[in-house]
């Protein structure tokens, strides 16, 4: 069925190209070019005293492992308007200390198609079309950033039709139709642990939840120093399963805006607000529920571009609505007021805090914070972030809304550049995070009072 869907999409999208005036087409560059490359990402990670997903309890065990992702890509372009892109990827891990992961994702794991798409650009002088498997990110990534959350950061692709339509001199709208399936059959290999690309809870072996969506995302840039974004997203999440239980599906709409005024040369702001409405399916033993949820972010940034190290300071608040009732079931059919991250079930701004939720399903969070950043040398970037975290609603039987005090420090640095003439680079990063638990979590006051996470990372592009 997927093959028929992609073929039909390719046929429809190719029709405007074939219908273009022949004389106009001859004026454009008509040369066939090829390019190829690869990238490698190596990470070592350590974590200790992490919270149990979707609960108020803490797991005192520690875990450390390394993982290596390799990707190879090739691109063919014909003139300025047509292109084909293919990227293959593989990731494997080695766990030094783990009770349940030692046989997961071992070398050689599986080779999968990470990107495979066709580009048709400048249709009618205002439309760019991309058809196939592709990475898509909109705005700050709070609602559109990852179509395959079930495999973590291994991949982020969407199987989608994507069009950018320019409707004013500086403004455009992105249109997307996507269908992301839980199982990817375009793979080579036999992994020790199957990849369930859309899972919220692990099934047996799959959760069997497909995700479908439509999007219109407007970038309005006609007012100088005041870019704006407006979006509507429809998403359908099929019912899914864990090892024993079936959970209901969801059908909902997200309507939002993002405003980014530049107040003066040193001061800028960002405000994003979105609301969700829709319906949760009914099933045996559970009544259907209405959805009414919201998310907002507000930040103010002061920056000095002409001062040594280019210091920048941001004060911000991130607020996502919550629900005292369970995300998975309800006793009375009341409205679900918990925020759904749409297509942003990722580690987002925190690897550690994303584990508060089942498979990165961000919700029920109030996070006022400060973030300071400097660049002491070219391409050397240091960032520190800190603030208290609260639950919007006391869910999961919590007696307090205070989740804890969160802090993060990150250092990005270059290592090698122009390895092969004008091409090739290696960069590194060190990231550390900690959460000093509040009374929302039930933990040993002495041995489990802080969760920690540390990552060393190397990235090479050739």
CSV table of N, CA, C and O in Angstrom, one decimal, residues 342-459:
chain,number,residue,atom,x,y,z
A,342,UNK,N,3.0,16.4,19.7
A,342,UNK,CA,2.7,16.3,18.2
A,342,UNK,C,3.8,15.5,17.6
A,342,UNK,O,3.9,14.3,17.8
A,343,UNK,N,4.7,16.1,16.8
A,343,UNK,CA,5.8,15.4,16.2
A,343,UNK,C,7.1,15.9,16.8
A,343,UNK,O,8.1,16.1,16.1
A,344,UNK,N,7.1,16.1,18.1
A,344,UNK,CA,8.3,16.4,18.8
A,344,UNK,C,8.5,15.5,20.1
A,344,UNK,O,8.8,16.0,21.2
A,345,UNK,N,8.3,14.2,19.9
A,345,UNK,CA,8.7,13.3,20.9
A,345,UNK,C,10.1,13.0,20.8
A,345,UNK,O,10.6,12.0,20.3
A,346,UNK,N,11.0,13.9,21.3
A,346,UNK,CA,12.4,13.8,21.2
A,346,UNK,C,13.0,14.1,22.6
A,346,UNK,O,12.4,14.5,23.5
A,347,UNK,N,14.4,14.1,22.6
A,347,UNK,CA,15.1,14.5,23.8
A,347,UNK,C,15.1,16.0,23.9
A,347,UNK,O,15.5,16.6,25.0
A,348,UNK,N,14.7,16.8,22.9
A,348,UNK,CA,14.5,18.2,22.9
A,348,UNK,C,15.6,19.0,23.6
A,348,UNK,O,16.7,18.9,23.2
A,349,UNK,N,15.3,19.7,24.6
A,349,UNK,CA,16.3,20.5,25.3
A,349,UNK,C,17.0,19.8,26.4
A,349,UNK,O,18.0,20.3,27.0
A,350,UNK,N,16.5,18.6,26.7
A,350,UNK,CA,17.1,17.8,27.9
A,350,UNK,C,17.0,16.3,27.7
A,350,UNK,O,15.9,15.8,27.5
A,351,UNK,N,18.1,15.6,27.6
A,351,UNK,CA,18.1,14.2,27.6
A,351,UNK,C,17.6,13.6,28.9
A,351,UNK,O,16.8,12.7,28.9
A,352,UNK,N,18.0,14.2,30.0
A,352,UNK,CA,17.6,13.7,31.3
A,352,UNK,C,16.1,13.9,31.5
A,352,UNK,O,15.4,12.9,31.9
A,353,UNK,N,15.6,15.1,31.3
A,353,UNK,CA,14.2,15.3,31.7
A,353,UNK,C,13.2,14.7,30.7
A,353,UNK,O,12.1,14.5,31.0
A,354,UNK,N,13.7,14.4,29.5
A,354,UNK,CA,12.8,13.7,28.5
A,354,UNK,C,12.4,12.3,29.1
A,354,UNK,O,11.3,11.8,28.7
A,355,UNK,N,13.2,11.8,30.0
A,355,UNK,CA,12.9,10.5,30.6
A,355,UNK,C,11.8,10.6,31.7
A,355,UNK,O,11.6,9.5,32.3
A,356,UNK,N,11.3,11.7,31.9
A,356,UNK,CA,10.1,11.8,32.8
A,356,UNK,C,8.9,11.2,32.2
A,356,UNK,O,8.0,10.8,32.9
A,357,UNK,N,9.0,11.0,30.9
A,357,UNK,CA,7.8,10.6,30.1
A,357,UNK,C,8.0,9.3,29.3
A,357,UNK,O,9.1,9.0,29.0
A,358,UNK,N,6.9,8.6,29.0
A,358,UNK,CA,7.0,7.4,28.1
A,358,UNK,C,7.4,7.9,26.8
A,358,UNK,O,6.7,8.7,26.1
A,359,UNK,N,8.6,7.4,26.3
A,359,UNK,CA,9.1,7.7,25.0
A,359,UNK,C,9.0,9.2,24.6
A,359,UNK,O,8.4,9.6,23.6
A,360,UNK,N,9.5,10.1,25.5
A,360,UNK,CA,9.6,11.5,25.2
A,360,UNK,C,8.3,12.2,25.0
A,360,UNK,O,8.3,13.3,24.3
A,361,UNK,N,7.2,11.8,25.6
A,361,UNK,CA,6.0,12.4,25.4
A,361,UNK,C,5.9,13.6,26.4
A,361,UNK,O,5.2,13.6,27.4
A,362,UNK,N,6.5,14.7,26.0
A,362,UNK,CA,6.5,15.9,26.8
A,362,UNK,C,5.1,16.4,27.2
A,362,UNK,O,4.3,16.6,26.3
A,363,UNK,N,4.9,16.8,28.4
A,363,UNK,CA,3.6,17.3,28.9
A,363,UNK,C,3.8,17.7,30.4
A,363,UNK,O,4.8,17.4,31.0
A,364,UNK,N,2.8,18.5,30.9
A,364,UNK,CA,2.6,18.7,32.3
A,364,UNK,C,3.9,19.3,32.9
A,364,UNK,O,4.4,18.7,33.9
A,365,UNK,N,4.4,20.4,32.4
A,365,UNK,CA,5.7,20.9,32.9
A,365,UNK,C,5.6,22.5,32.9
A,365,UNK,O,5.2,23.1,31.9
A,366,UNK,N,6.1,23.0,34.0
A,366,UNK,CA,6.4,24.5,34.1
A,366,UNK,C,7.9,24.6,34.3
A,366,UNK,O,8.4,24.1,35.3
A,367,UNK,N,8.5,25.4,33.5
A,367,UNK,CA,10.0,25.4,33.6
A,367,UNK,C,10.5,26.9,33.4
A,367,UNK,O,10.8,27.3,32.2
A,368,UNK,N,10.5,27.7,34.4
A,368,UNK,CA,11.2,29.0,34.3
A,368,UNK,C,12.7,28.8,34.4
A,368,UNK,O,13.2,28.1,35.3
A,369,UNK,N,13.5,29.5,33.6
A,369,UNK,CA,14.9,29.2,33.6
A,369,UNK,C,15.7,30.4,33.0
A,369,UNK,O,15.2,31.2,32.3
A,370,UNK,N,17.0,30.3,33.3
A,370,UNK,CA,18.0,31.3,32.7
A,370,UNK,C,19.0,30.4,31.9
A,370,UNK,O,19.3,29.3,32.3
A,371,UNK,N,19.4,31.0,30.8
A,371,UNK,CA,20.4,30.4,29.9
A,371,UNK,C,21.5,31.4,29.6
A,371,UNK,O,21.1,32.5,29.0
A,372,UNK,N,22.7,31.1,29.8
A,372,UNK,CA,23.9,32.0,29.5
A,372,UNK,C,24.7,31.3,28.5
A,372,UNK,O,25.0,30.1,28.6
A,373,UNK,N,25.2,32.0,27.5
A,373,UNK,CA,26.1,31.4,26.5
A,373,UNK,C,27.2,32.4,26.1
A,373,UNK,O,27.0,33.6,26.1
A,374,UNK,N,28.4,31.8,25.8
A,374,UNK,CA,29.5,32.6,25.4
A,374,UNK,C,30.2,31.8,24.3
A,374,UNK,O,30.1,30.6,24.2
A,375,UNK,N,31.0,32.6,23.5
A,375,UNK,CA,31.8,32.0,22.4
A,375,UNK,C,33.2,32.6,22.6
A,375,UNK,O,33.6,33.5,21.9
A,376,UNK,N,34.1,32.0,23.5
A,376,UNK,CA,35.4,32.6,23.8
A,376,UNK,C,36.3,32.6,22.6
A,376,UNK,O,37.2,33.4,22.5
A,377,UNK,N,36.2,31.6,21.8
A,377,UNK,CA,37.0,31.5,20.6
A,377,UNK,C,36.1,31.1,19.4
A,377,UNK,O,35.0,30.5,19.7
A,378,UNK,N,36.5,31.3,18.2
A,378,UNK,CA,35.7,31.0,17.1
A,378,UNK,C,35.3,29.5,17.1
A,378,UNK,O,36.1,28.6,17.2
A,379,UNK,N,34.0,29.3,17.0
A,379,UNK,CA,33.4,27.9,16.9
A,379,UNK,C,33.5,27.2,18.3
A,379,UNK,O,33.1,26.0,18.3
A,380,UNK,N,34.0,27.8,19.3
A,380,UNK,CA,34.0,27.2,20.7
A,380,UNK,C,32.8,27.9,21.4
A,380,UNK,O,32.8,29.1,21.6
A,381,UNK,N,31.8,27.1,21.8
A,381,UNK,CA,30.6,27.6,22.4
A,381,UNK,C,30.3,26.9,23.7
A,381,UNK,O,30.4,25.7,23.8
A,382,UNK,N,30.1,27.7,24.7
A,382,UNK,CA,29.8,27.3,26.1
A,382,UNK,C,28.4,27.8,26.4
A,382,UNK,O,28.1,28.9,26.3
A,383,UNK,N,27.5,26.9,27.0
A,383,UNK,CA,26.2,27.2,27.3
A,383,UNK,C,25.8,26.6,28.7
A,383,UNK,O,26.1,25.4,28.9
A,384,UNK,N,25.2,27.4,29.5
A,384,UNK,CA,24.7,26.9,30.9
A,384,UNK,C,23.3,27.3,31.0
A,384,UNK,O,22.9,28.4,30.8
A,385,UNK,N,22.5,26.3,31.5
A,385,UNK,CA,21.0,26.6,31.7
A,385,UNK,C,20.6,26.0,33.0
A,385,UNK,O,21.1,25.0,33.5
A,386,UNK,N,19.7,26.8,33.7
A,386,UNK,CA,19.3,26.4,35.1
A,386,UNK,C,17.9,26.9,35.4
A,386,UNK,O,17.6,28.0,35.0
A,387,UNK,N,17.2,26.1,36.1
A,387,UNK,CA,15.9,26.6,36.6
A,387,UNK,C,15.1,25.5,37.3
A,387,UNK,O,15.4,24.3,37.2
A,388,UNK,N,14.1,25.9,38.1
A,388,UNK,CA,13.2,24.9,38.8
A,388,UNK,C,12.2,24.3,37.9
A,388,UNK,O,11.7,25.0,37.0
A,389,UNK,N,11.8,23.1,38.1
A,389,UNK,CA,10.7,22.4,37.3
A,389,UNK,C,9.6,22.1,38.1
A,389,UNK,O,9.7,21.6,39.2
A,390,UNK,N,8.4,22.3,37.6
A,390,UNK,CA,7.1,22.0,38.3
A,390,UNK,C,6.2,21.2,37.4
A,390,UNK,O,6.2,21.4,36.2
A,391,UNK,N,5.3,20.4,38.0
A,391,UNK,CA,4.2,19.8,37.3
A,391,UNK,C,3.0,20.8,37.3
A,391,UNK,O,2.7,21.3,38.3
A,392,UNK,N,2.4,20.9,36.1
A,392,UNK,CA,1.2,21.8,36.0
A,392,UNK,C,0.1,21.2,36.8
A,392,UNK,O,-0.7,21.9,37.5
A,393,UNK,N,0.0,19.8,36.8
A,393,UNK,CA,-1.0,19.1,37.6
A,393,UNK,C,-0.3,18.0,38.3
A,393,UNK,O,0.6,17.4,37.9
A,394,UNK,N,-0.8,17.6,39.5
A,394,UNK,CA,-0.2,16.6,40.3
A,394,UNK,C,-0.8,15.2,39.8
A,394,UNK,O,-1.7,14.7,40.3
A,395,UNK,N,-0.1,14.7,38.8
A,395,UNK,CA,-0.5,13.4,38.2
A,395,UNK,C,0.2,12.3,38.8
A,395,UNK,O,1.1,12.5,39.7
A,396,UNK,N,-0.1,11.1,38.4
A,396,UNK,CA,0.6,9.8,38.9
A,396,UNK,C,0.6,9.7,40.4
A,396,UNK,O,1.5,9.1,41.0
A,397,UNK,N,-0.4,10.3,41.1
A,397,UNK,CA,-0.5,10.2,42.6
A,397,UNK,C,0.5,11.1,43.3
A,397,UNK,O,0.7,10.9,44.5
A,398,UNK,N,1.1,12.1,42.6
A,398,UNK,CA,2.1,12.9,43.3
A,398,UNK,C,1.4,13.8,44.4
A,398,UNK,O,0.3,14.2,44.2
A,399,UNK,N,2.2,14.0,45.5
A,399,UNK,CA,1.7,14.9,46.5
A,399,UNK,C,2.2,16.3,46.5
A,399,UNK,O,1.8,17.2,47.2
A,400,UNK,N,3.2,16.5,45.5
A,400,UNK,CA,3.8,17.9,45.4
A,400,UNK,C,3.9,18.1,43.9
A,400,UNK,O,4.1,17.2,43.1
A,401,UNK,N,3.9,19.4,43.5
A,401,UNK,CA,4.1,19.7,42.1
A,401,UNK,C,5.6,20.0,41.7
A,401,UNK,O,5.9,20.2,40.6
A,402,UNK,N,6.5,20.1,42.7
A,402,UNK,CA,7.9,20.5,42.5
A,402,UNK,C,8.7,19.3,42.1
A,402,UNK,O,9.0,18.4,42.8
A,403,UNK,N,9.0,19.3,40.8
A,403,UNK,CA,9.8,18.2,40.2
A,403,UNK,C,11.3,18.2,40.6
A,403,UNK,O,11.9,17.2,40.8
A,404,UNK,N,11.8,19.4,40.7
A,404,UNK,CA,13.2,19.6,41.1
A,404,UNK,C,13.9,20.7,40.4
A,404,UNK,O,13.4,21.4,39.6
A,405,UNK,N,15.2,20.9,40.8
A,405,UNK,CA,16.0,21.9,40.2
A,405,UNK,C,16.9,21.3,39.1
A,405,UNK,O,17.7,20.4,39.4
A,406,UNK,N,16.8,21.9,37.9
A,406,UNK,CA,17.5,21.3,36.7
A,406,UNK,C,18.6,22.2,36.3
A,406,UNK,O,18.5,23.5,36.3
A,407,UNK,N,19.7,21.6,35.9
A,407,UNK,CA,20.8,22.4,35.3
A,407,UNK,C,21.5,21.6,34.2
A,407,UNK,O,21.6,20.4,34.3
A,408,UNK,N,22.0,22.4,33.3
A,408,UNK,CA,22.7,21.8,32.1
A,408,UNK,C,23.9,22.6,31.7
A,408,UNK,O,23.8,23.9,31.8
A,409,UNK,N,25.0,22.0,31.4
A,409,UNK,CA,26.2,22.7,30.9
A,409,UNK,C,26.7,22.0,29.6
A,409,UNK,O,26.7,20.7,29.6
A,410,UNK,N,27.0,22.8,28.6
A,410,UNK,CA,27.4,22.2,27.3
A,410,UNK,C,28.6,23.0,26.7
A,410,UNK,O,28.6,24.2,26.8
A,411,UNK,N,29.5,22.2,26.2
A,411,UNK,CA,30.7,22.8,25.5
A,411,UNK,C,30.8,22.2,24.1
A,411,UNK,O,31.0,21.0,24.0
A,412,UNK,N,30.7,23.0,23.1
A,412,UNK,CA,30.9,22.5,21.7
A,412,UNK,C,32.2,23.1,21.2
A,412,UNK,O,32.5,24.3,21.4
A,413,UNK,N,33.0,22.3,20.5
A,413,UNK,CA,34.4,22.7,20.0
A,413,UNK,C,34.8,22.0,18.7
A,413,UNK,O,34.4,20.9,18.5
A,414,UNK,N,35.6,22.7,17.9
A,414,UNK,CA,36.1,22.1,16.7
A,414,UNK,C,37.3,21.4,16.9
A,414,UNK,O,38.1,21.7,17.9
A,415,UNK,N,37.6,20.3,16.1
A,415,UNK,CA,38.8,19.6,16.2
A,415,UNK,C,39.7,19.6,15.0
A,415,UNK,O,40.8,20.0,15.0
A,416,UNK,N,39.0,19.3,13.8
A,416,UNK,CA,39.7,19.3,12.6
A,416,UNK,C,38.8,19.9,11.5
A,416,UNK,O,37.6,19.8,11.6
A,417,UNK,N,39.4,20.6,10.5
A,417,UNK,CA,38.6,21.1,9.4
A,417,UNK,C,39.4,21.0,8.1
A,417,UNK,O,40.6,20.9,8.1
A,418,UNK,N,38.6,21.0,7.0
A,418,UNK,CA,39.2,20.9,5.7
A,418,UNK,C,40.2,19.8,5.6
A,418,UNK,O,41.3,19.9,5.1
A,419,UNK,N,39.7,18.6,6.0
A,419,UNK,CA,40.5,17.4,6.0
A,419,UNK,C,40.9,17.0,4.6
A,419,UNK,O,42.0,16.6,4.3
A,420,UNK,N,40.0,17.0,3.7
A,420,UNK,CA,40.2,16.7,2.3
A,420,UNK,C,40.0,17.9,1.5
A,420,UNK,O,39.0,18.2,0.9
A,421,UNK,N,41.1,18.7,1.4
A,421,UNK,CA,41.0,20.0,0.7
A,421,UNK,C,40.1,21.0,1.3
A,421,UNK,O,40.3,21.4,2.4
A,422,UNK,N,39.0,21.3,0.7
A,422,UNK,CA,38.0,22.2,1.2
A,422,UNK,C,36.9,21.5,2.0
A,422,UNK,O,35.9,22.1,2.4
A,423,UNK,N,37.0,20.2,2.2
A,423,UNK,CA,35.9,19.4,2.7
A,423,UNK,C,36.4,18.5,3.9
A,423,UNK,O,37.5,18.1,4.0
A,424,UNK,N,35.5,18.3,4.8
A,424,UNK,CA,35.7,17.4,5.9
A,424,UNK,C,36.0,18.1,7.2
A,424,UNK,O,36.8,19.0,7.2
A,425,UNK,N,35.3,17.7,8.3
A,425,UNK,CA,35.5,18.3,9.6
A,425,UNK,C,35.2,17.3,10.7
A,425,UNK,O,34.4,16.4,10.5
A,426,UNK,N,35.8,17.6,11.9
A,426,UNK,CA,35.5,16.8,13.1
A,426,UNK,C,35.2,17.8,14.2
A,426,UNK,O,36.0,18.7,14.4
A,427,UNK,N,34.1,17.6,14.9
A,427,UNK,CA,33.7,18.5,16.0
A,427,UNK,C,33.5,17.6,17.2
A,427,UNK,O,33.2,16.4,17.1
A,428,UNK,N,33.5,18.2,18.4
A,428,UNK,CA,33.3,17.5,19.6
A,428,UNK,C,32.3,18.3,20.5
A,428,UNK,O,32.1,19.5,20.3
A,429,UNK,N,31.8,17.6,21.5
A,429,UNK,CA,30.9,18.2,22.5
A,429,UNK,C,30.9,17.4,23.8
A,429,UNK,O,31.1,16.2,23.8
A,430,UNK,N,30.8,18.2,24.9
A,430,UNK,CA,30.7,17.6,26.2
A,430,UNK,C,29.4,18.2,26.8
A,430,UNK,O,29.3,19.4,26.9
A,431,UNK,N,28.5,17.3,27.3
A,431,UNK,CA,27.2,17.8,27.9
A,431,UNK,C,27.0,17.1,29.2
A,431,UNK,O,27.2,15.9,29.3
A,432,UNK,N,26.6,17.9,30.2
A,432,UNK,CA,26.3,17.3,31.5
A,432,UNK,C,25.0,17.9,32.0
A,432,UNK,O,24.7,19.1,31.8
A,433,UNK,N,24.1,17.1,32.7
A,433,UNK,CA,22.9,17.5,33.2
A,433,UNK,C,22.6,16.9,34.6
A,433,UNK,O,23.1,15.8,34.9
A,434,UNK,N,21.9,17.6,35.4
A,434,UNK,CA,21.5,17.1,36.7
A,434,UNK,C,20.2,17.6,37.1
A,434,UNK,O,19.8,18.8,36.7
A,435,UNK,N,19.4,16.8,37.9
A,435,UNK,CA,18.1,17.2,38.4
A,435,UNK,C,18.1,16.9,39.9
A,435,UNK,O,18.2,15.7,40.3
A,436,UNK,N,18.1,17.9,40.8
A,436,UNK,CA,18.0,17.7,42.2
A,436,UNK,C,16.5,17.5,42.5
A,436,UNK,O,15.8,18.5,42.4
A,437,UNK,N,16.1,16.3,42.9
A,437,UNK,CA,14.7,15.9,42.9
A,437,UNK,C,14.0,16.8,44.0
A,437,UNK,O,14.5,17.0,45.1
A,438,UNK,N,12.8,17.2,43.6
A,438,UNK,CA,11.8,17.8,44.5
A,438,UNK,C,10.9,16.7,45.1
A,438,UNK,O,11.0,15.5,44.8
A,439,UNK,N,9.8,17.2,45.8
A,439,UNK,CA,8.9,16.2,46.5
A,439,UNK,C,7.9,15.6,45.5
A,439,UNK,O,7.2,14.7,46.0
A,440,UNK,N,7.9,16.0,44.2
A,440,UNK,CA,7.1,15.3,43.3
A,440,UNK,C,7.5,13.8,43.2
A,440,UNK,O,6.7,12.9,43.0
A,441,UNK,N,8.8,13.6,43.3
A,441,UNK,CA,9.4,12.2,43.2
A,441,UNK,C,9.6,11.6,44.5
A,441,UNK,O,10.1,12.2,45.5
A,442,UNK,N,9.3,10.3,44.6
A,442,UNK,CA,9.6,9.5,45.8
A,442,UNK,C,11.0,8.9,45.7
A,442,UNK,O,11.2,8.1,44.8
A,443,UNK,N,11.9,9.3,46.6
A,443,UNK,CA,13.2,8.9,46.4
A,443,UNK,C,13.9,8.8,47.8
A,443,UNK,O,13.4,9.5,48.8
A,444,UNK,N,15.0,8.1,47.9
A,444,UNK,CA,15.8,8.1,49.1
A,444,UNK,C,16.5,9.4,49.3
A,444,UNK,O,17.2,9.8,48.4
A,445,UNK,N,16.3,10.1,50.3
A,445,UNK,CA,16.8,11.4,50.5
A,445,UNK,C,18.3,11.5,50.5
A,445,UNK,O,18.9,12.6,50.2
A,446,UNK,N,19.0,10.4,50.7
A,446,UNK,CA,20.5,10.4,50.8
A,446,UNK,C,21.1,9.9,49.5
A,446,UNK,O,22.0,10.5,48.9
A,447,UNK,N,20.6,8.7,49.0
A,447,UNK,CA,21.3,8.1,47.9
A,447,UNK,C,20.7,8.4,46.6
A,447,UNK,O,21.3,8.1,45.5
A,448,UNK,N,19.5,8.9,46.5
A,448,UNK,CA,18.8,9.1,45.2
A,448,UNK,C,18.3,10.5,45.1
A,448,UNK,O,17.3,10.7,44.4
A,449,UNK,N,18.9,11.5,45.7
A,449,UNK,CA,18.4,12.8,45.7
A,449,UNK,C,18.7,13.6,44.4
A,449,UNK,O,18.2,14.7,44.2
A,450,UNK,N,19.6,13.1,43.5
A,450,UNK,CA,19.9,13.8,42.3
A,450,UNK,C,20.1,12.8,41.2
A,450,UNK,O,20.7,11.8,41.3
A,451,UNK,N,19.5,13.1,40.0
A,451,UNK,CA,19.7,12.4,38.8
A,451,UNK,C,20.8,13.0,37.9
A,451,UNK,O,20.9,14.3,37.9
A,452,UNK,N,21.7,12.3,37.3
A,452,UNK,CA,22.8,12.8,36.6
A,452,UNK,C,22.9,12.2,35.2
A,452,UNK,O,22.5,11.0,35.0
A,453,UNK,N,23.4,12.9,34.3
A,453,UNK,CA,23.7,12.4,32.9
A,453,UNK,C,24.9,13.1,32.3
A,453,UNK,O,25.0,14.3,32.5
A,454,UNK,N,25.7,12.4,31.6
A,454,UNK,CA,26.9,12.9,31.0
A,454,UNK,C,27.1,12.3,29.6
A,454,UNK,O,27.0,11.1,29.4
A,455,UNK,N,27.5,13.2,28.7
A,455,UNK,CA,27.8,12.7,27.3
A,455,UNK,C,29.1,13.3,26.8
A,455,UNK,O,29.3,14.5,26.9
A,456,UNK,N,29.9,12.4,26.1
A,456,UNK,CA,31.1,12.9,25.3
A,456,UNK,C,30.7,12.5,23.9
A,456,UNK,O,30.3,11.4,23.6
A,457,UNK,N,30.9,13.4,23.0
A,457,UNK,CA,30.4,13.2,21.6
A,457,UNK,C,31.5,13.7,20.6
A,457,UNK,O,32.1,14.8,20.8
A,458,UNK,N,31.7,12.9,19.5
A,458,UNK,CA,32.5,13.3,18.4
A,458,UNK,C,31.6,13.2,17.1
A,458,UNK,O,30.9,12.2,16.9
A,459,UNK,N,31.7,14.2,16.2
A,459,UNK,CA,31.0,14.2,15.0
A,459,UNK,C,31.9,14.5,13.8
A,459,UNK,O,32.6,15.5,13.8
